[in-house]
Amino acid sequence: MVLMGWDKNGGAADFYKNELEEIKYALKNMGYRMVLEKASYPTAVSKGRKLSVSTDWVNMAFGVLPDGYTLQVAAYGADGKRVAAGVSAAVSPAAFSQNGGDTVTSITEVDTSALAKGTYSLRYAILDTRGQPILLPHQGRAGDGYYRLGNFTVQ
């Protein structure tokens, strides 16, 4: 196989025609494909306690995330507004993508001290260096770019 598109005989057109499956494979696996395999957290927390959210991640492609990206888990009120958030301090999302397909676990704590008793929804996002959520291959993306995780109650 030659460098994609550099074929001495028929040029790029013949290469693309003859190597279509390899091209599809390369396009499918370029970049990163961060997949949240599992998330766990308590469904209830006492007011003032931190909500600990454990997430297991795997990169299903070849690329890596740059340093400086962060994993954020946020709580949202019934009106859909963000009311609390926590950033994973122990594991950078860059580590998720550099682990060769192995699962990496991250713990994120959300401070609930400012929350009234009630039910809140949880969402998560990997934020780029500008603080903007990146696109992930997950279902449930909300309008703010965060992905729905579930609900919890402050007691």
Tab-separated table of C-alpha atoms in Angstrom:
chain	number	residue	atom	x	y	z
A	1	MET	CA	0.000	0.000	0.000
A	2	VAL	CA	1.261	3.472	-0.797
A	3	LEU	CA	0.732	6.773	0.961
A	4	MET	CA	-2.948	7.554	0.453
A	5	GLY	CA	-3.431	9.200	-2.926
A	6	TRP	CA	0.163	8.832	-4.165
A	7	ASP	CA	-0.017	6.031	-6.676
A	8	LYS	CA	2.526	6.059	-9.526
A	9	ASN	CA	0.174	4.593	-12.137
A	10	GLY	CA	-3.392	5.841	-12.076
A	11	GLY	CA	-2.926	8.602	-9.533
A	12	ALA	CA	-5.272	9.431	-6.696
A	13	ALA	CA	-8.447	8.468	-8.599
A	14	ASP	CA	-7.296	4.863	-9.088
A	15	PHE	CA	-5.998	4.680	-5.537
A	16	TYR	CA	-9.346	5.760	-4.085
A	17	LYS	CA	-11.179	3.315	-6.315
A	18	ASN	CA	-8.847	0.377	-5.565
A	19	GLU	CA	-8.339	0.995	-1.832
A	20	LEU	CA	-11.857	2.018	-0.797
A	21	GLU	CA	-12.078	-0.349	2.197
A	22	GLU	CA	-8.737	0.842	3.611
A	23	ILE	CA	-9.821	4.450	3.160
A	24	LYS	CA	-13.116	3.781	4.955
A	25	TYR	CA	-11.243	2.063	7.805
A	26	ALA	CA	-8.798	4.958	8.160
A	27	LEU	CA	-11.543	7.585	8.123
A	28	LYS	CA	-13.576	5.665	10.685
A	29	ASN	CA	-10.638	5.382	13.097
A	30	MET	CA	-8.855	8.715	12.722
A	31	GLY	CA	-9.102	11.104	15.630
A	32	TYR	CA	-10.397	10.141	19.035
A	33	ARG	CA	-13.674	8.418	19.845
A	34	MET	CA	-14.140	8.790	23.580
A	35	VAL	CA	-16.848	6.439	24.825
A	36	LEU	CA	-18.350	6.541	28.294
A	37	GLU	CA	-18.643	2.848	29.157
A	38	LYS	CA	-20.099	3.177	32.637
A	39	ALA	CA	-21.122	5.831	35.142
A	40	SER	CA	-22.096	5.382	38.758
A	41	TYR	CA	-23.205	7.791	41.470
A	42	PRO	CA	-25.576	7.735	44.445
A	43	THR	CA	-29.187	8.566	43.637
A	44	ALA	CA	-29.420	10.640	46.823
A	45	VAL	CA	-26.986	12.830	48.748
A	46	SER	CA	-27.358	14.776	51.989
A	47	LYS	CA	-27.396	18.552	51.617
A	48	GLY	CA	-23.880	19.946	51.839
A	49	ARG	CA	-22.183	16.678	50.890
A	50	LYS	CA	-20.312	16.169	47.649
A	51	LEU	CA	-21.853	13.959	44.986
A	52	SER	CA	-19.135	11.597	43.749
A	53	VAL	CA	-19.544	10.511	40.117
A	54	SER	CA	-17.365	7.661	38.814
A	55	THR	CA	-17.019	7.332	35.035
A	56	ASP	CA	-15.236	4.671	32.969
A	57	TRP	CA	-13.909	5.825	29.585
A	58	VAL	CA	-12.305	4.118	26.586
A	59	ASN	CA	-10.967	5.531	23.315
A	60	MET	CA	-12.354	3.446	20.424
A	61	ALA	CA	-10.134	5.109	17.791
A	62	PHE	CA	-6.476	6.031	17.277
A	63	GLY	CA	-6.210	9.749	18.015
A	64	VAL	CA	-5.502	11.389	21.338
A	65	LEU	CA	-6.985	14.404	23.068
A	66	PRO	CA	-4.700	17.366	23.650
A	67	ASP	CA	-3.585	18.303	27.151
A	68	GLY	CA	-5.724	20.929	28.821
A	69	TYR	CA	-9.090	19.285	28.178
A	70	THR	CA	-11.233	18.641	31.267
A	71	LEU	CA	-14.093	16.352	32.230
A	72	GLN	CA	-16.936	18.232	33.896
A	73	VAL	CA	-20.042	16.830	35.555
A	74	ALA	CA	-22.789	19.364	36.249
A	75	ALA	CA	-26.086	19.467	38.128
A	76	TYR	CA	-29.108	21.138	36.557
A	77	GLY	CA	-32.293	22.356	38.203
A	78	ALA	CA	-35.836	21.676	37.038
A	79	ASP	CA	-35.665	24.858	34.928
A	80	GLY	CA	-32.710	23.408	32.970
A	81	LYS	CA	-30.150	25.865	34.380
A	82	ARG	CA	-26.765	24.676	35.619
A	83	VAL	CA	-26.603	25.035	39.402
A	84	ALA	CA	-23.385	23.211	40.352
A	85	ALA	CA	-20.443	21.553	38.635
A	86	GLY	CA	-17.287	19.621	39.355
A	87	VAL	CA	-14.159	18.997	37.302
A	88	SER	CA	-12.287	15.702	37.454
A	89	ALA	CA	-8.982	16.550	39.088
A	90	ALA	CA	-7.384	13.113	39.234
A	91	VAL	CA	-7.459	12.071	35.578
A	92	SER	CA	-7.175	14.311	32.532
A	93	PRO	CA	-9.246	13.329	29.476
A	94	ALA	CA	-5.920	13.193	27.606
A	95	ALA	CA	-5.201	10.038	29.646
A	96	PHE	CA	-8.475	8.485	28.438
A	97	SER	CA	-7.270	8.617	24.864
A	98	GLN	CA	-3.651	7.546	25.450
A	99	ASN	CA	-4.367	4.280	27.190
A	100	GLY	CA	-4.436	1.982	24.149
A	101	GLY	CA	-8.100	0.970	24.305
A	102	ASP	CA	-8.024	0.205	28.030
A	103	THR	CA	-10.682	1.580	30.324
A	104	VAL	CA	-9.714	4.576	32.441
A	105	THR	CA	-11.770	5.520	35.512
A	106	SER	CA	-12.301	9.110	36.598
A	107	ILE	CA	-13.930	10.441	39.760
A	108	THR	CA	-15.635	13.838	39.682
A	109	GLU	CA	-17.116	15.487	42.755
A	110	VAL	CA	-20.013	17.929	42.522
A	111	ASP	CA	-20.467	20.253	45.517
A	112	THR	CA	-24.133	20.289	46.557
A	113	SER	CA	-23.790	22.772	49.459
A	114	ALA	CA	-25.578	25.574	47.578
A	115	LEU	CA	-28.428	23.339	46.380
A	116	ALA	CA	-31.874	23.258	47.933
A	117	LYS	CA	-33.486	19.923	48.727
A	118	GLY	CA	-34.979	18.430	45.574
A	119	THR	CA	-34.245	16.484	42.411
A	120	TYR	CA	-31.561	17.526	39.939
A	121	SER	CA	-30.357	16.155	36.635
A	122	LEU	CA	-26.719	15.314	35.926
A	123	ARG	CA	-24.911	16.010	32.676
A	124	TYR	CA	-21.293	15.555	31.626
A	125	ALA	CA	-18.978	16.984	28.991
A	126	ILE	CA	-15.353	16.940	27.981
A	127	LEU	CA	-14.366	20.591	27.641
A	128	ASP	CA	-11.697	21.868	25.279
A	129	THR	CA	-9.095	24.450	26.313
A	130	ARG	CA	-11.634	27.249	25.705
A	131	GLY	CA	-14.159	25.598	28.032
A	132	GLN	CA	-16.406	24.463	25.180
A	133	PRO	CA	-17.915	20.928	25.145
A	134	ILE	CA	-16.511	18.668	22.441
A	135	LEU	CA	-18.714	16.408	20.343
A	136	LEU	CA	-18.818	12.823	21.624
A	137	PRO	CA	-20.336	9.705	20.000
A	138	HIS	CA	-23.035	9.552	22.686
A	139	GLN	CA	-26.814	9.852	22.815
A	140	GLY	CA	-28.605	12.537	24.822
A	141	ARG	CA	-26.718	15.709	23.894
A	142	ALA	CA	-28.469	18.737	25.375
A	143	GLY	CA	-28.572	22.200	23.838
A	144	ASP	CA	-25.560	23.361	25.866
A	145	GLY	CA	-23.386	20.523	24.505
A	146	TYR	CA	-23.478	18.467	27.711
A	147	TYR	CA	-24.785	14.889	27.706
A	148	ARG	CA	-27.566	13.648	29.985
A	149	LEU	CA	-26.481	11.176	32.646
A	150	GLY	CA	-29.432	10.790	35.041
A	151	ASN	CA	-30.982	12.283	38.176
A	152	PHE	CA	-30.119	12.551	41.843
A	153	THR	CA	-31.855	13.957	44.902
A	154	VAL	CA	-30.538	16.321	47.551
A	155	GLN	CA	-32.081	15.376	50.924
